[in-house]
PDB file of C-alpha atoms and ligand atoms in Angstrom:
ATOM      1  CA  MET B 219      22.011 -15.705 -23.511  1.00 55.00           C
ATOM      2  CA  ARG B 220      20.017 -12.712 -22.474  1.00 70.00           C
ATOM      3  CA  ALA B 221      19.726 -10.095 -25.157  1.00 87.00           C
ATOM      4  CA  LEU B 222      18.487  -7.496 -22.687  1.00 92.00           C
ATOM      5  CA  ASN B 223      21.154  -7.894 -20.039  1.00 92.00           C
ATOM      6  CA  TYR B 224      21.173  -4.211 -19.198  1.00 93.00           C
ATOM      7  CA  LEU B 225      17.548  -4.415 -18.059  1.00 95.00           C
ATOM      8  CA  PHE B 226      18.426  -7.177 -15.601  1.00 94.00           C
ATOM      9  CA  LYS B 227      21.255  -4.984 -14.352  1.00 95.00           C
ATOM     10  CA  LYS B 228      18.859  -2.056 -13.923  1.00 96.00           C
ATOM     11  CA  ASN B 229      16.468  -4.380 -12.106  1.00 96.00           C
ATOM     12  CA  ARG B 230      19.155  -5.446  -9.632  1.00 97.00           C
ATOM     13  CA  ASN B 231      20.063  -1.810  -9.006  1.00 97.00           C
ATOM     14  CA  TRP B 232      16.427  -0.927  -8.456  1.00 96.00           C
ATOM     15  CA  ALA B 233      15.849  -3.783  -5.983  1.00 97.00           C
ATOM     16  CA  GLU B 234      19.037  -2.819  -4.126  1.00 97.00           C
ATOM     17  CA  SER B 235      17.968   0.812  -3.852  1.00 96.00           C
ATOM     18  CA  ILE B 236      14.590  -0.172  -2.386  1.00 95.00           C
ATOM     19  CA  LYS B 237      16.277  -2.506   0.089  1.00 96.00           C
ATOM     20  CA  ALA B 238      18.693   0.233   1.074  1.00 96.00           C
ATOM     21  CA  ASP B 239      15.695   2.229   2.325  1.00 94.00           C
ATOM     22  CA  ASP B 240      13.870  -0.724   3.829  1.00 94.00           C
ATOM     23  CA  PRO B 241      15.700  -4.080   4.042  1.00 96.00           C
ATOM     24  CA  GLU B 242      12.396  -5.885   4.775  1.00 95.00           C
ATOM     25  CA  PHE B 243      10.433  -4.280   1.913  1.00 94.00           C
ATOM     26  CA  PHE B 244      10.207  -7.243  -0.477  1.00 95.00           C
ATOM     27  CA  ARG B 245       9.743  -9.811   2.286  1.00 94.00           C
ATOM     28  CA  LYS B 246       6.780  -7.855   3.688  1.00 93.00           C
ATOM     29  CA  LEU B 247       5.370  -7.284   0.201  1.00 92.00           C
ATOM     30  CA  SER B 248       5.548 -10.986  -0.654  1.00 91.00           C
ATOM     31  CA  GLN B 249       3.026 -11.771   2.061  1.00 88.00           C
ATOM     32  CA  GLN B 250       0.165  -9.678   0.728  1.00 83.00           C
ATOM     33  CA  GLN B 251      -0.957  -6.777  -1.413  1.00 84.00           C
ATOM     34  CA  SER B 252      -3.554  -4.385  -0.068  1.00 90.00           C
ATOM     35  CA  PRO B 253      -3.837  -1.517  -2.537  1.00 95.00           C
ATOM     36  CA  SER B 254      -6.540   1.079  -1.917  1.00 97.00           C
ATOM     37  CA  TYR B 255      -6.668   2.178  -5.543  1.00 98.00           C
ATOM     38  CA  LEU B 256      -7.382   0.736  -8.951  1.00 98.00           C
ATOM     39  CA  TRP B 257      -5.802   2.769 -11.737  1.00 98.00           C
ATOM     40  CA  ILE B 258      -7.192   2.519 -15.267  1.00 98.00           C
ATOM     41  CA  GLY B 259      -4.828   4.353 -17.578  1.00 98.00           C
ATOM     42  CA  CYS B 260      -3.314   4.536 -21.040  1.00 98.00           C
ATOM     43  CA  SER B 261      -0.502   2.177 -22.074  1.00 98.00           C
ATOM     44  CA  ASP B 262       1.546   5.220 -23.162  1.00 98.00           C
ATOM     45  CA  SER B 263       5.145   4.839 -21.901  1.00 97.00           C
ATOM     46  CA  ARG B 264       5.138   8.453 -20.715  1.00 97.00           C
ATOM     47  CA  VAL B 265       2.324   7.838 -18.252  1.00 98.00           C
ATOM     48  CA  PRO B 266       3.682   5.358 -15.675  1.00 97.00           C
ATOM     49  CA  ALA B 267       0.955   4.933 -13.062  1.00 98.00           C
ATOM     50  CA  ASN B 268       2.957   4.340  -9.863  1.00 97.00           C
ATOM     51  CA  GLN B 269       5.555   7.024 -10.504  1.00 97.00           C
ATOM     52  CA  ILE B 270       3.013   9.746 -11.306  1.00 97.00           C
ATOM     53  CA  VAL B 271       1.315   9.406  -7.938  1.00 98.00           C
ATOM     54  CA  GLY B 272       4.474   8.445  -6.055  1.00 96.00           C
ATOM     55  CA  LEU B 273       3.195   5.062  -4.895  1.00 95.00           C
ATOM     56  CA  LEU B 274       5.296   2.001  -4.139  1.00 93.00           C
ATOM     57  CA  PRO B 275       4.762  -1.580  -5.310  1.00 94.00           C
ATOM     58  CA  GLY B 276       1.775  -2.936  -3.404  1.00 94.00           C
ATOM     59  CA  GLU B 277      -0.095   0.364  -3.288  1.00 96.00           C
ATOM     60  CA  LEU B 278      -1.723   0.621  -6.721  1.00 97.00           C
ATOM     61  CA  PHE B 279      -3.596  -2.025  -8.726  1.00 98.00           C
ATOM     62  CA  VAL B 280      -3.228  -1.194 -12.404  1.00 98.00           C
ATOM     63  CA  HIS B 281      -5.018  -1.828 -15.691  1.00 98.00           C
ATOM     64  CA  ARG B 282      -3.720  -0.092 -18.803  1.00 98.00           C
ATOM     65  CA  ASN B 283      -4.711  -0.202 -22.445  1.00 98.00           C
ATOM     66  CA  VAL B 284      -4.432   2.105 -25.433  1.00 98.00           C
ATOM     67  CA  ALA B 285      -6.448   5.280 -24.729  1.00 98.00           C
ATOM     68  CA  ASN B 286      -7.708   4.055 -21.304  1.00 98.00           C
ATOM     69  CA  VAL B 287     -10.937   2.625 -22.640  1.00 98.00           C
ATOM     70  CA  VAL B 288     -13.463   0.700 -20.525  1.00 98.00           C
ATOM     71  CA  VAL B 289     -15.541  -1.525 -22.791  1.00 98.00           C
ATOM     72  CA  HIS B 290     -18.532  -3.441 -21.437  1.00 96.00           C
ATOM     73  CA  THR B 291     -17.484  -6.669 -23.147  1.00 96.00           C
ATOM     74  CA  ASP B 292     -13.762  -6.479 -22.347  1.00 98.00           C
ATOM     75  CA  LEU B 293     -13.229  -9.417 -19.983  1.00 98.00           C
ATOM     76  CA  ASN B 294      -9.694  -8.312 -19.287  1.00 98.00           C
ATOM     77  CA  CYS B 295     -10.717  -4.914 -17.925  1.00 98.00           C
ATOM     78  CA  LEU B 296     -13.911  -6.164 -16.264  1.00 98.00           C
ATOM     79  CA  SER B 297     -12.058  -8.969 -14.493  1.00 98.00           C
ATOM     80  CA  THR B 298      -9.507  -6.478 -13.215  1.00 98.00           C
ATOM     81  CA  VAL B 299     -12.284  -4.249 -11.866  1.00 98.00           C
ATOM     82  CA  GLN B 300     -14.074  -7.222 -10.291  1.00 98.00           C
ATOM     83  CA  PHE B 301     -10.912  -8.580  -8.656  1.00 98.00           C
ATOM     84  CA  ALA B 302     -10.011  -5.121  -7.382  1.00 98.00           C
ATOM     85  CA  ILE B 303     -13.416  -4.596  -5.793  1.00 98.00           C
ATOM     86  CA  ASP B 304     -14.359  -8.071  -4.574  1.00 97.00           C
ATOM     87  CA  VAL B 305     -10.990  -9.493  -3.563  1.00 96.00           C
ATOM     88  CA  LEU B 306      -8.671  -6.558  -2.919  1.00 96.00           C
ATOM     89  CA  LYS B 307     -11.455  -4.285  -1.607  1.00 97.00           C
ATOM     90  CA  VAL B 308     -10.065  -1.149  -3.213  1.00 98.00           C
ATOM     91  CA  LYS B 309     -11.866   2.033  -2.221  1.00 98.00           C
ATOM     92  CA  HIS B 310     -11.095   4.165  -5.266  1.00 98.00           C
ATOM     93  CA  ILE B 311     -11.130   3.583  -9.008  1.00 98.00           C
ATOM     94  CA  ILE B 312      -9.189   6.207 -10.927  1.00 98.00           C
ATOM     95  CA  VAL B 313      -9.621   6.559 -14.672  1.00 98.00           C
ATOM     96  CA  CYS B 314      -6.633   8.601 -15.777  1.00 98.00           C
ATOM     97  CA  GLY B 315      -6.258   9.820 -19.343  1.00 98.00           C
ATOM     98  CA  HIS B 316      -3.545  12.092 -20.656  1.00 98.00           C
ATOM     99  CA  TYR B 317      -3.230  15.050 -22.992  1.00 98.00           C
ATOM    100  CA  GLY B 318      -1.357  14.265 -26.173  1.00 98.00           C
ATOM    101  CA  CYS B 319      -2.779  10.726 -26.354  1.00 98.00           C
ATOM    102  CA  THR B 320      -1.934   9.436 -29.825  1.00 97.00           C
ATOM    103  CA  GLY B 321      -4.746   6.884 -29.651  1.00 97.00           C
ATOM    104  CA  VAL B 322      -7.230   9.695 -29.068  1.00 98.00           C
ATOM    105  CA  ARG B 323      -5.685  11.710 -31.899  1.00 98.00           C
ATOM    106  CA  ALA B 324      -6.046   8.788 -34.307  1.00 97.00           C
ATOM    107  CA  ALA B 325      -9.719   8.576 -33.323  1.00 97.00           C
ATOM    108  CA  LEU B 326     -10.145  12.321 -33.775  1.00 97.00           C
ATOM    109  CA  ARG B 327      -8.603  12.290 -37.237  1.00 96.00           C
ATOM    110  CA  GLY B 328     -10.075   8.956 -38.275  1.00 94.00           C
ATOM    111  CA  GLU B 329      -6.563   7.637 -39.046  1.00 95.00           C
ATOM    112  CA  ARG B 330      -6.104   4.067 -40.209  1.00 95.00           C
ATOM    113  CA  LEU B 331      -3.388   2.338 -38.183  1.00 95.00           C
ATOM    114  CA  GLY B 332      -4.406  -1.323 -38.441  1.00 97.00           C
ATOM    115  CA  LEU B 333      -6.104  -3.673 -35.993  1.00 97.00           C
ATOM    116  CA  ILE B 334      -6.028  -0.943 -33.326  1.00 97.00           C
ATOM    117  CA  ASP B 335      -8.646   1.011 -35.351  1.00 97.00           C
ATOM    118  CA  ASN B 336     -11.262  -1.400 -34.014  1.00 97.00           C
ATOM    119  CA  TRP B 337     -10.271  -0.642 -30.431  1.00 98.00           C
ATOM    120  CA  LEU B 338     -10.111   3.095 -31.059  1.00 98.00           C
ATOM    121  CA  ARG B 339     -13.569   2.883 -32.575  1.00 97.00           C
ATOM    122  CA  HIS B 340     -14.794   3.287 -28.988  1.00 98.00           C
ATOM    123  CA  VAL B 341     -13.038   6.661 -28.807  1.00 98.00           C
ATOM    124  CA  GLN B 342     -14.540   7.591 -32.171  1.00 98.00           C
ATOM    125  CA  ASP B 343     -17.927   6.861 -30.591  1.00 98.00           C
ATOM    126  CA  VAL B 344     -17.059   9.390 -27.862  1.00 98.00           C
ATOM    127  CA  ARG B 345     -16.075  11.873 -30.555  1.00 98.00           C
ATOM    128  CA  LEU B 346     -19.376  11.416 -32.392  1.00 98.00           C
ATOM    129  CA  LYS B 347     -21.385  11.644 -29.183  1.00 98.00           C
ATOM    130  CA  HIS B 348     -19.849  15.049 -28.436  1.00 98.00           C
ATOM    131  CA  GLU B 349     -19.410  16.237 -32.010  1.00 97.00           C
ATOM    132  CA  ALA B 350     -21.209  19.558 -31.411  1.00 96.00           C
ATOM    133  CA  GLN B 351     -18.927  20.465 -28.509  1.00 96.00           C
ATOM    134  CA  LEU B 352     -15.808  19.445 -30.431  1.00 97.00           C
ATOM    135  CA  ILE B 353     -16.697  21.221 -33.663  1.00 96.00           C
ATOM    136  CA  ALA B 354     -17.097  24.452 -31.706  1.00 97.00           C
ATOM    137  CA  ILE B 355     -13.362  24.339 -30.876  1.00 97.00           C
ATOM    138  CA  SER B 356     -11.485  25.726 -33.864  1.00 96.00           C
ATOM    139  CA  ASN B 357      -7.944  25.022 -32.661  1.00 97.00           C
ATOM    140  CA  GLU B 358      -7.036  21.413 -33.442  1.00 95.00           C
ATOM    141  CA  GLU B 359      -4.707  21.035 -30.458  1.00 97.00           C
ATOM    142  CA  GLN B 360      -7.452  22.215 -28.101  1.00 97.00           C
ATOM    143  CA  ARG B 361      -9.999  19.944 -29.773  1.00 98.00           C
ATOM    144  CA  TRP B 362      -7.597  17.024 -29.237  1.00 98.00           C
ATOM    145  CA  ASP B 363      -7.185  18.018 -25.561  1.00 98.00           C
ATOM    146  CA  ARG B 364     -10.938  18.194 -25.118  1.00 98.00           C
ATOM    147  CA  LEU B 365     -11.477  14.777 -26.685  1.00 98.00           C
ATOM    148  CA  CYS B 366      -8.870  13.379 -24.262  1.00 98.00           C
ATOM    149  CA  GLU B 367     -10.965  14.855 -21.415  1.00 98.00           C
ATOM    150  CA  LEU B 368     -14.314  13.714 -22.846  1.00 98.00           C
ATOM    151  CA  ASN B 369     -12.901  10.231 -23.273  1.00 98.00           C
ATOM    152  CA  VAL B 370     -12.035  10.088 -19.559  1.00 98.00           C
ATOM    153  CA  ILE B 371     -15.518  11.331 -18.645  1.00 98.00           C
ATOM    154  CA  GLU B 372     -17.171   8.649 -20.790  1.00 98.00           C
ATOM    155  CA  GLN B 373     -14.919   5.891 -19.457  1.00 98.00           C
ATOM    156  CA  VAL B 374     -15.756   6.934 -15.882  1.00 98.00           C
ATOM    157  CA  MET B 375     -19.418   6.520 -16.846  1.00 98.00           C
ATOM    158  CA  ASN B 376     -18.656   3.078 -18.239  1.00 98.00           C
ATOM    159  CA  VAL B 377     -16.957   2.061 -14.981  1.00 98.00           C
ATOM    160  CA  CYS B 378     -19.985   3.281 -13.002  1.00 98.00           C
ATOM    161  CA  GLN B 379     -22.373   1.293 -15.212  1.00 97.00           C
ATOM    162  CA  THR B 380     -20.558  -2.035 -14.851  1.00 98.00           C
ATOM    163  CA  THR B 381     -22.494  -4.697 -12.956  1.00 97.00           C
ATOM    164  CA  VAL B 382     -19.501  -5.085 -10.656  1.00 97.00           C
ATOM    165  CA  VAL B 383     -19.544  -1.462  -9.495  1.00 98.00           C
ATOM    166  CA  GLN B 384     -23.361  -1.276  -9.440  1.00 98.00           C
ATOM    167  CA  ASP B 385     -23.533  -4.447  -7.312  1.00 98.00           C
ATOM    168  CA  SER B 386     -20.877  -3.192  -4.902  1.00 98.00           C
ATOM    169  CA  TRP B 387     -22.835   0.030  -4.339  1.00 98.00           C
ATOM    170  CA  GLU B 388     -25.989  -2.030  -3.876  1.00 97.00           C
ATOM    171  CA  ARG B 389     -24.231  -4.019  -1.134  1.00 97.00           C
ATOM    172  CA  GLY B 390     -23.148  -0.809   0.569  1.00 97.00           C
ATOM    173  CA  GLN B 391     -19.449  -1.222  -0.274  1.00 98.00           C
ATOM    174  CA  GLU B 392     -17.741   2.164  -0.502  1.00 97.00           C
ATOM    175  CA  ILE B 393     -16.313   2.716  -3.965  1.00 98.00           C
ATOM    176  CA  THR B 394     -15.506   6.136  -5.397  1.00 98.00           C
ATOM    177  CA  VAL B 395     -14.863   6.527  -9.123  1.00 98.00           C
ATOM    178  CA  HIS B 396     -12.643   9.421 -10.231  1.00 98.00           C
ATOM    179  CA  GLY B 397     -11.722  10.991 -13.582  1.00 98.00           C
ATOM    180  CA  TRP B 398      -8.282  12.556 -13.896  1.00 98.00           C
ATOM    181  CA  ILE B 399      -6.057  13.698 -16.726  1.00 98.00           C
ATOM    182  CA  TYR B 400      -2.281  13.891 -16.827  1.00 98.00           C
ATOM    183  CA  LYS B 401      -0.182  16.372 -18.754  1.00 98.00           C
ATOM    184  CA  VAL B 402       3.019  14.908 -20.161  1.00 97.00           C
ATOM    185  CA  GLN B 403       4.541  18.418 -20.581  1.00 97.00           C
ATOM    186  CA  ASP B 404       4.552  19.263 -16.867  1.00 97.00           C
ATOM    187  CA  GLY B 405       4.134  15.922 -15.106  1.00 98.00           C
ATOM    188  CA  LEU B 406       1.004  17.115 -13.295  1.00 98.00           C
ATOM    189  CA  LEU B 407      -2.435  15.608 -12.831  1.00 98.00           C
ATOM    190  CA  ARG B 408      -5.658  17.557 -13.241  1.00 98.00           C
ATOM    191  CA  ASP B 409      -8.929  16.591 -11.626  1.00 97.00           C
ATOM    192  CA  LEU B 410     -11.790  16.588 -14.139  1.00 97.00           C
ATOM    193  CA  ASN B 411     -14.256  17.146 -11.286  1.00 94.00           C
ATOM    194  CA  ILE B 412     -15.806  13.751 -11.597  1.00 95.00           C
ATOM    195  CA  CYS B 413     -16.097  11.964  -8.321  1.00 96.00           C
ATOM    196  CA  ILE B 414     -18.922   9.466  -8.043  1.00 98.00           C
ATOM    197  CA  THR B 415     -19.735   7.618  -4.837  1.00 98.00           C
ATOM    198  CA  LYS B 416     -23.259   6.364  -5.529  1.00 97.00           C
ATOM    199  CA  PRO B 417     -25.597   5.689  -8.484  1.00 97.00           C
ATOM    200  CA  LYS B 418     -27.784   8.736  -7.959  1.00 96.00           C
ATOM    201  CA  GLU B 419     -24.773  11.048  -8.428  1.00 97.00           C
ATOM    202  CA  ILE B 420     -23.926   9.700 -11.883  1.00 97.00           C
ATOM    203  CA  SER B 421     -26.220  11.868 -13.960  1.00 96.00           C
ATOM    204  CA  ILE B 422     -25.573  15.214 -12.249  1.00 96.00           C
ATOM    205  CA  VAL B 423     -21.806  14.737 -12.042  1.00 96.00           C
ATOM    206  CA  TYR B 424     -21.717  13.704 -15.711  1.00 97.00           C
ATOM    207  CA  GLN B 425     -23.580  16.834 -16.790  1.00 96.00           C
ATOM    208  CA  SER B 426     -21.361  19.161 -14.762  1.00 95.00           C
ATOM    209  CA  ALA B 427     -18.181  17.482 -16.056  1.00 95.00           C
ATOM    210  CA  LEU B 428     -19.393  17.843 -19.654  1.00 95.00           C
ATOM    211  CA  TYR B 429     -20.276  21.499 -19.258  1.00 91.00           C
ATOM    212  CA  PRO B 430     -17.953  22.930 -16.593  1.00 83.00           C
ATOM    213  CA  GLY B 431     -18.316  26.528 -15.415  1.00 74.00           C
TER     214      GLY B 431
HETATM  215 CO1   CO S 227      -2.537   7.568 -24.608  1.00 66.24          CO
END
C-alpha cells in the first residue's frame, strides 16, 4: 500500500494538465532531451529550478546540492557537468545561489549540524577567503547575503577551472558560465554580473564581481 497516495494523485493531475495543453508532449519528450542549460543550484525546497525560470521538462539539466557547491573531487557534480557538455551539448552553465541559504548561514556562524559540516566546510573556505570584505559589513543579515553572493562567485570559478570546461573551451565549443542569485522573498533572480565565455575572461570578470561598482 502506498503511504503517499496523494502525491500519486497530484502526479496524475499534473500529467493531465500538461497533456491538456499538448497531447503529444510526453510522447515527444520520451524520444530525446536537448536542454540548452545546465543549472547548478541549492537543494533548498524553495528554489525549484524549472519553475523559477519557467522551463518545461526537457529544457533544463539540473544538479542540486546543499549550498550549490562545486567541489573539484565531487564525481557526482563533475559527471553531471561532463555529461551536460559532452553528450547534451548545453551552451550555458548557470550557478544559481539564493539569499537566505541556511547552509551558507551555518558556514557563516560556524554551526555544528552533523555530517553536513564537512560539506559546508567548502563554504567556510569561501568565508575565510573573503573575511576582510565580510567583516566590513556590520549587519549580520547583509553579511549573510554577501556570503551567499560570494559563494556563487567562487563556485562559478570552480566550474570554469574544471578540466571538462577548460577542455571544451580548448576545442572551441561554446560554453558560457553564469552566476545568478535568487531571492525567496520576491521570487526574482539577480544577475551577479559574472558571465564567462573563455579562459582569458576569468580573472577580470572575477575581480569585477568581487568588487562591483
Ligand atoms: Co540553500
